[in-house]
Short mmCIF file of C-alpha atoms in Angstrom, two decimals:
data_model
loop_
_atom_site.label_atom_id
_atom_site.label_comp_id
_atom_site.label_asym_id
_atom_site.label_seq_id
_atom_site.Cartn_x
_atom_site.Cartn_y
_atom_site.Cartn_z
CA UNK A 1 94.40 97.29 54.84
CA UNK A 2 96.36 99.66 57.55
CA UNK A 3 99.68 100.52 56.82
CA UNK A 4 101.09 99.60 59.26
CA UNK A 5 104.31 101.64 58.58
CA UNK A 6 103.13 104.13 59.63
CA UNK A 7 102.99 102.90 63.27
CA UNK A 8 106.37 101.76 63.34
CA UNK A 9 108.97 103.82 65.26
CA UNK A 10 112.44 104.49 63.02
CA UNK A 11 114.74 101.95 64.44
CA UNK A 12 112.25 99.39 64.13
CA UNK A 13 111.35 100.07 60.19
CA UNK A 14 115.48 99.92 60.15
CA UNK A 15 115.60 96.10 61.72
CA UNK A 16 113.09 94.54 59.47
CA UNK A 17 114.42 95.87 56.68
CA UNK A 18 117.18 94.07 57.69
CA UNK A 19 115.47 91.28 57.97
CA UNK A 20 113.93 91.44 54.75
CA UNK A 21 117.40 92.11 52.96
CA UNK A 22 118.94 89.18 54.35
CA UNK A 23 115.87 87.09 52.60
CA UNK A 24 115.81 84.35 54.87
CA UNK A 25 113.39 81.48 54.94
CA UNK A 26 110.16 82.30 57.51
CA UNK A 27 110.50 80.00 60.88
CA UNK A 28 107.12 78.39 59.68
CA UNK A 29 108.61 77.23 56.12
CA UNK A 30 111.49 75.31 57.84
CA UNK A 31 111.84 71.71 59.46
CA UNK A 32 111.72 71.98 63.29
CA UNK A 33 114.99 71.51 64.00
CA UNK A 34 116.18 74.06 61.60
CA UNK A 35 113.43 76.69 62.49
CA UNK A 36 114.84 75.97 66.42
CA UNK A 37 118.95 77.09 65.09
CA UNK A 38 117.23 80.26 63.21
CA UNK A 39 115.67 81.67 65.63
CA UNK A 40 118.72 81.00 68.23
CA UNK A 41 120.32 82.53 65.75
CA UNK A 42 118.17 85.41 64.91
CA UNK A 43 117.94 86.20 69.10
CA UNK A 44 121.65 86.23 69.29
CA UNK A 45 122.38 88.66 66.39
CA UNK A 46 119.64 90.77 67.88
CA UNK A 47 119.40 90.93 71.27
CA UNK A 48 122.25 93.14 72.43
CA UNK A 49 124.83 92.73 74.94
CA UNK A 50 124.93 89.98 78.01
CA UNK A 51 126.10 91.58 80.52
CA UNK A 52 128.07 90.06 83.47
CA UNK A 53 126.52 89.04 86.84
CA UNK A 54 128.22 87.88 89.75
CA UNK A 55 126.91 83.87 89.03
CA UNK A 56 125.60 81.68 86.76
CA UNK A 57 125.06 78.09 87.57
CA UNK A 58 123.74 75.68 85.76
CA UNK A 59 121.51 72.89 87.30
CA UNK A 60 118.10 71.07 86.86
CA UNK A 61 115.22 70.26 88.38
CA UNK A 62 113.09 67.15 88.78
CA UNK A 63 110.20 66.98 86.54
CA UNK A 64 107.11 64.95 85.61
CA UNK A 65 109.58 63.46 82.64
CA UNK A 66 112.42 63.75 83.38
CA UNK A 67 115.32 66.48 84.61
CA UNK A 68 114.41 70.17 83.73
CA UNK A 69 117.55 71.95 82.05
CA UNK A 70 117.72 74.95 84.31
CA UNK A 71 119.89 78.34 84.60
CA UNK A 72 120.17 80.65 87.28
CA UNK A 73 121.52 83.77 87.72
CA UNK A 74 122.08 86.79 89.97
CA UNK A 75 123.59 89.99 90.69
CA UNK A 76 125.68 88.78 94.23
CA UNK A 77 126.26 85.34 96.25
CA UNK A 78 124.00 86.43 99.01
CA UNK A 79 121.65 83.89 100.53
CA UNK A 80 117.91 83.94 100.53
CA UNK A 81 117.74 86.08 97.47
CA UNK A 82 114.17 86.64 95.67
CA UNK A 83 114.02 84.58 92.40
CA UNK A 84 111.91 85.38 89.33
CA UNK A 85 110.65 81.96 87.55
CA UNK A 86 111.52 82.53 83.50
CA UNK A 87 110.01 80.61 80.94
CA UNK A 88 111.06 81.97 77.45
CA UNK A 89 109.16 82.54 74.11
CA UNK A 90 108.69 80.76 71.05
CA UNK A 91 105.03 79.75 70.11
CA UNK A 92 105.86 76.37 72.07
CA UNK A 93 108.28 74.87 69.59
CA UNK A 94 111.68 77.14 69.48
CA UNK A 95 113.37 78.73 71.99
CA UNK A 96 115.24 78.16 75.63
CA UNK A 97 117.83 79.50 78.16
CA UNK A 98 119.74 80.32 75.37
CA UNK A 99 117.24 83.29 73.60
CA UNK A 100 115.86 84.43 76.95
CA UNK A 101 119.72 84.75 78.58
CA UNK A 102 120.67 88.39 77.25
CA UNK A 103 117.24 89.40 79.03
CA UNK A 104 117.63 87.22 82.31
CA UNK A 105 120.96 88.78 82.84
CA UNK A 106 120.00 92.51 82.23
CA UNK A 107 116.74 92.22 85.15
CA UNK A 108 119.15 89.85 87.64
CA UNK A 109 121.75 92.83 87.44
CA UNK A 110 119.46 95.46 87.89
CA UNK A 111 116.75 94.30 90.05
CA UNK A 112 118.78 92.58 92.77
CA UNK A 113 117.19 89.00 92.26
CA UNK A 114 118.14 86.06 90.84
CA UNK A 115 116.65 84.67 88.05
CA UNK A 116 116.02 81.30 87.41
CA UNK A 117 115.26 80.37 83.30
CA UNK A 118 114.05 76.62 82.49
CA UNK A 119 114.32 74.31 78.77
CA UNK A 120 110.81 73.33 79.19
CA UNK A 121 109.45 70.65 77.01
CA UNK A 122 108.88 71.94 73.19
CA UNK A 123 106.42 70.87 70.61
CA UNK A 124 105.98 68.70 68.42
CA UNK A 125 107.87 66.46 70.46
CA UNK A 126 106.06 67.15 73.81
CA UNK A 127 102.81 69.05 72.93
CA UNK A 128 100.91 71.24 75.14
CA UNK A 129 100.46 70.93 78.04
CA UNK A 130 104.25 69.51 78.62
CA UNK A 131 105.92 73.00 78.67
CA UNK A 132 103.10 73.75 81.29
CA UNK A 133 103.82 70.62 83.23
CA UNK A 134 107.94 71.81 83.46
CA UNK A 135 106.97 75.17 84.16
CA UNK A 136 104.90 74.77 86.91
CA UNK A 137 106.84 71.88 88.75
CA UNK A 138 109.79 74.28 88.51
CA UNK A 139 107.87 76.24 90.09
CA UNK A 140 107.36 73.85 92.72
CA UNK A 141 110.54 72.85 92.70
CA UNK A 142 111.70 76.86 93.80
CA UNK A 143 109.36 76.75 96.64
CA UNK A 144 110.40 73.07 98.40
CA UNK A 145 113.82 73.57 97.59
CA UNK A 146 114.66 77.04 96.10
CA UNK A 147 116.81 77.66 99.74
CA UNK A 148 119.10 74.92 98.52
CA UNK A 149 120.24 77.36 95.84
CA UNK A 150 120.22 80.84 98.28
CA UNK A 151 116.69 81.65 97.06
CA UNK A 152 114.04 82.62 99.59
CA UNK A 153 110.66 80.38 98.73
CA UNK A 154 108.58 83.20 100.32
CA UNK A 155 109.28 85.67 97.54
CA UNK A 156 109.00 84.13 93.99
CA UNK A 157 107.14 85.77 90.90
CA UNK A 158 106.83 83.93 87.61
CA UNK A 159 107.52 85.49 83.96
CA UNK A 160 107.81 84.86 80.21
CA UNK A 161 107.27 86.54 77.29
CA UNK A 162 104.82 85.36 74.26
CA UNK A 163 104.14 81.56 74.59
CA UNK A 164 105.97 81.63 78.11
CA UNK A 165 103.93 84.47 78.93
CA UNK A 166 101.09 82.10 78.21
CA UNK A 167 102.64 79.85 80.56
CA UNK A 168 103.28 82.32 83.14
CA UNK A 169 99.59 83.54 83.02
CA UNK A 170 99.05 79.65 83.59
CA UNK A 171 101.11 79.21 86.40
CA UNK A 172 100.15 81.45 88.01
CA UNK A 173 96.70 80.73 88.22
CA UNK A 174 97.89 76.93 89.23
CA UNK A 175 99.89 78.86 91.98
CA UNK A 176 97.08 80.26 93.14
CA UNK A 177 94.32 76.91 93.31
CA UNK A 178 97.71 74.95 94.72
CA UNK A 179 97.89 77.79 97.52
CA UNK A 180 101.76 79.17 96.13
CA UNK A 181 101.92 82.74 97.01
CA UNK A 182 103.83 84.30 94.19
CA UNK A 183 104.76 88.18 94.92
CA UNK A 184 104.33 89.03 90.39
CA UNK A 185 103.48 87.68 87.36
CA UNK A 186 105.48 89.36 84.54
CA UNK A 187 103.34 88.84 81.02
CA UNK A 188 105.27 90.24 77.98
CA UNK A 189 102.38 89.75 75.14
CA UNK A 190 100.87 86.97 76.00
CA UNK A 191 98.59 84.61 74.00
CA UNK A 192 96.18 83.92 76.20
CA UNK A 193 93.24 83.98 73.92
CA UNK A 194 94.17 82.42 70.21
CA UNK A 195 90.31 81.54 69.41
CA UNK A 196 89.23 85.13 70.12
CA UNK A 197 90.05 87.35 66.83
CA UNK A 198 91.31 90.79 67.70
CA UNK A 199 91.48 94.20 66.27
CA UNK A 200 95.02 94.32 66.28
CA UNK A 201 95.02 90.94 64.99
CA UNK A 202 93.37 91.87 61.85
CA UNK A 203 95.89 94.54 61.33
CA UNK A 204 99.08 93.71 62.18
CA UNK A 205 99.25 89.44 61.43
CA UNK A 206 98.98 89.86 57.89
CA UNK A 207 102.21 91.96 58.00
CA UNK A 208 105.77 91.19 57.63
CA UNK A 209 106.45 92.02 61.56
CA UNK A 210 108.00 88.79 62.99
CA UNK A 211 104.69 87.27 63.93
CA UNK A 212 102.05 86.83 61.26
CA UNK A 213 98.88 84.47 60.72
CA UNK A 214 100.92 81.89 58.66
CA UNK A 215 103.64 81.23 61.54
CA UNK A 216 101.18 81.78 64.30
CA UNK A 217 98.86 78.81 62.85
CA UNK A 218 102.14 77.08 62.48
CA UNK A 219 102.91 77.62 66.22
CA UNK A 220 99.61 76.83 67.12
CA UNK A 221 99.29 73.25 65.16
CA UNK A 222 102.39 72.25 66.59
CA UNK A 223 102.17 72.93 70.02
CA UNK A 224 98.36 71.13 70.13
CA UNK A 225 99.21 67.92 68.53
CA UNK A 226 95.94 65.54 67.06
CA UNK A 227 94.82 64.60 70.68
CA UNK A 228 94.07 68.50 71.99
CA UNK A 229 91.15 69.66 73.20
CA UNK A 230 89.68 72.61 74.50
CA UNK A 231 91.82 73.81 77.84
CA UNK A 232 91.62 76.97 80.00
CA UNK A 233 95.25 76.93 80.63
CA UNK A 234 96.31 77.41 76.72
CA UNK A 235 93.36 80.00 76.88
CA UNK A 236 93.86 81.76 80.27
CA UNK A 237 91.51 84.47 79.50
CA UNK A 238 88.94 81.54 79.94
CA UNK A 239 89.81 80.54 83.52
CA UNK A 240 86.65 79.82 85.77
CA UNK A 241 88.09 83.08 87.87
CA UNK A 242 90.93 84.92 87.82
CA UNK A 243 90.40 86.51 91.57
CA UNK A 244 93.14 85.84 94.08
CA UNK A 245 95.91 85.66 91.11
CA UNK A 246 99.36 87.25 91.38
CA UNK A 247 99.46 90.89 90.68
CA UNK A 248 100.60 91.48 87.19
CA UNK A 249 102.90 93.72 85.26
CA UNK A 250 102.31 93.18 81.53
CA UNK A 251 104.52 94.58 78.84
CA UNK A 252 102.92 95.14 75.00
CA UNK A 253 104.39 95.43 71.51
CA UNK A 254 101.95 97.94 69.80
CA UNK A 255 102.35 96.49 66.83
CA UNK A 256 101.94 93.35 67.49
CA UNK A 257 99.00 90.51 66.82
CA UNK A 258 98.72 89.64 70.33
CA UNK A 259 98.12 93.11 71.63
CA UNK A 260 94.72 93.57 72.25
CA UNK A 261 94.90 90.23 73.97
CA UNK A 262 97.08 91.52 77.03
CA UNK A 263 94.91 94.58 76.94
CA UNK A 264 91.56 92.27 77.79
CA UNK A 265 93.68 90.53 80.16
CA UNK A 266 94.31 93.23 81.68
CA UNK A 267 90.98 94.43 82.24
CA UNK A 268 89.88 90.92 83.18
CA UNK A 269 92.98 90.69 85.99
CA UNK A 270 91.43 94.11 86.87
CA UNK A 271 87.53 93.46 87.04
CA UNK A 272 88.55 90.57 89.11
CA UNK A 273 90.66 93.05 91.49
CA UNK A 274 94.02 91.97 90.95
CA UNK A 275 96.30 95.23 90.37
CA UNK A 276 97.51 95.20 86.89
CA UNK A 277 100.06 97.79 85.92
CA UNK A 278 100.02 97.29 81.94
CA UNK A 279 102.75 99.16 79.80
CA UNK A 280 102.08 99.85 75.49
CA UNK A 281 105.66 100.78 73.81
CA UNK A 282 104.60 102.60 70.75
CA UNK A 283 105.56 101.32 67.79
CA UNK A 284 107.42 98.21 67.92
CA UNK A 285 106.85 94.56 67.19
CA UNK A 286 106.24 90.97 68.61
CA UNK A 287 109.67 90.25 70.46
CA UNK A 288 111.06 93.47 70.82
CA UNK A 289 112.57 92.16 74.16
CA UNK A 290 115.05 90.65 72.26
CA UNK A 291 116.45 92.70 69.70
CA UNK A 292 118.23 95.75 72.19
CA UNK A 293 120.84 95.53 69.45
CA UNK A 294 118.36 97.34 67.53
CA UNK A 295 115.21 98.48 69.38
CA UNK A 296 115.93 100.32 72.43
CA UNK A 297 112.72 99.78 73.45
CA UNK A 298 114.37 96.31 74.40
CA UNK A 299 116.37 97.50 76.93
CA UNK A 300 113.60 99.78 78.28
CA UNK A 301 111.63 96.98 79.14
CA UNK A 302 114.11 94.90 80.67
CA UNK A 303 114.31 97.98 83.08
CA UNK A 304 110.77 97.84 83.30
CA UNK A 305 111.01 94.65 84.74
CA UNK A 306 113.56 95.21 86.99
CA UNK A 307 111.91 98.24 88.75
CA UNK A 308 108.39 96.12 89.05
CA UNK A 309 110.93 93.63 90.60
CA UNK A 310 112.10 95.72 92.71
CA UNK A 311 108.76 97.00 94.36
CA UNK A 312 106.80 93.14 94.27
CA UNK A 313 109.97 92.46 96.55
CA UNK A 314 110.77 94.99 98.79
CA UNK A 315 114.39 95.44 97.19
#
C-alpha cells in the first residue's frame, strides 16, 4: 500500500491530524441528520473567512416539488450582472448554502459576478435524481427569469464541487440537449464515474483523507435509494456524447479518490472538442475548497475560479 504521506503537502498533514486528535465519529457512522450538523460544522471551523460583498439576498425558486431555497450574492447592485449557478458538495446527502457560502462569497468578490447557490433536494429523503431535478430547473429558472434579480440570462455558467460537480457535469449536458447556452462549467472533483475503479482510487480511498471507500459507499447507497437503476446523468462520463457541452474548468485534489476521474473527463470533454482547462494542486485532499483556514490551496482555487470567471464572461 502507498503511503500516501508522502504526497501530502505540510499544512495538509497538519489539518488531519487535527482531525484525527479531535477523534470524532466518521460522517458514514452517524444518523443522517447528525452526519448533516457535522459536516456544517466541520466546513465552518475550516473554511476560512466570509468575506463581505455588496448583497446577499435570499429567495427561491420554483421547482418540480416544491420552492428551491436559494442564495445569491455579488460584488455590486449593478443590473444585468453574469451569474454562476452553485450547487454544493456532499455525496448527495449533507451539505447546502450554508458549506458552499465562504466559497460563493470569495469568487462573487473577485470575479465581478453574482453567484447564485441552491438547497437542492438531499438523500435519503429525495434520492437521485431529485438534487438533479432542483439543479437544473434552477437553472431554468436563471434563464426565464434571472433579469428579475439583475442577472443577464445570456451569460450563465454552472458549478459545484464533488457530488454538485456531478450535478454540474449533468446540467450541463441537459443545457446543452435543452438548447441553454451556458458560457462555463466549473467541476471541482467530480464523480462522474463511481462504477469505473481508478488508480488513484486504489490508493488514496483506503486512507484517512476525508473521503474513503467506507463513506463513499455510504454516499453512494444513500443517494440511489432501492428503485435506481443505471443512469448517464449520475455517470456523466457515460453520456451518449459529450460534443457541444460548455467549456470546462476543472479543479483536482491530488490526493484524492476521485482524481483520476476528472482527469478522464477531461480527456473525454477534450476528444469531443470542448476546451478543457484542468488544474492538479499537489498534495491536498477531497474538499480542500473548504478548509482555507488551513489549506491555502483553498483560497487558490477560489481565485482560480474567479479568473476562469472572468475570461468565460468578458469581465
Amino acid at each position: 500500500m502507498a503511503n500516501t504521506a508522502s504526497f501530502l503537502t505540510e499544512m495538509t498533514r497538519k489539518m488531519l491530524d487535527k482531525v484525527a486528535r479531535a477523534g470524532l465519529p466518521a460522517l458514514h457512522q452517524q444518523p443522517v441528520a447528525q452526519a448533516r450538523l457535522s459536516y456544517r460544522m466541520g466546513v465552518g471551523a475550516m473554511e476560512g473567512e466570509r468575506v463581505e460583498v455588496a448583497r446577499v439576498d435570499d429567495f427561491s425558486i420554483p421547482g418540480p416539488a416544491g420552492a428551491i431555497p436559494a442564495r445569491l450574492w455579488a460584488p455590486n447592485h449593478d443590473a444585468c450582472l453574469p451569474v454562476l449557478l452553485y450547487l454544493h458538495g456532499g455525496g448527495f446527502v449533507v451539505g447546502g448554502i450554508d458549506t458552499c457560502e465562504a466559497m460563493c462569497r470569495r469568487i462573487a468578490q473577485q470575479s465581478g459576478a453574482a453567484v447564485v447557490a441552491i438547497d437542492y433536494r438531499l438523500a435519503p429523503e429525495h434520492p437521485f435524481p431529485a438534487g438533479l431535478d432542483d439543479s437544473f430547473a434552477a437553472l431554468q429558472w436563471l434563464v426565464a427569469e434571472g433579469v428579475s434579480l439583475g442577472l443577464d440570462p445570456r451569460r450563465i455558467a454552472v458549478g459545484g464541487d464533488s457530488a454538485g460537480g456531478t450535478l454540474s457535469a449533468a446540467v450541463a449536458l441537459m443545457a446543452r440537449d435543452a438548447g441553454v447556452l451556458l458560457a462555463l462549467q466549473v467541476l471541482f472533483y467530480p464523480s462522474v464515474e463511481p462504477s469505473a475503479v481508478t488508480e488513484s482510487y486504489k490508493v488514496f480511498s483506503s486512507q484517512n483523507l476525508m473521503l474513503d471507500e467506507p463513506l463513499m459507499r455510504w454516499f453512494e447507497t444513500q443517494a440511489r435509494g432501492p428503485g435506481f437503476k443505471s443512469d448517464w446523468r449520475r455517470e456523466p462520463m457515460l453520456a451518449a456524447s459529450h460534443q457541444g457541452v460548455a467549456p470546462a474548468w476543472i479543479g483536482l485534489a491530488e490526493c484524492d479518490p476521485l482524481a483520476d476521474e476528472g482527469r478522464k473527463y477531461a480527456k473525454v470533454l477534450q476528444d469531443a472538442g470542448v476546451p478543457v482547462q484542468l488544474t492538479v494542486w499537489p498534495g491536498v485532499i477531497h474538499d480542500f475548497i473548504n478548509m482555507g483556514r488551513f489549506i491555502p490551496e483553498g483560497l487558490q482555487a477560489h481565485a482560480a475560479v474567479a479568473v476562469a470567471l472572468k475570461t468565460a464572461f468578458g469581465l
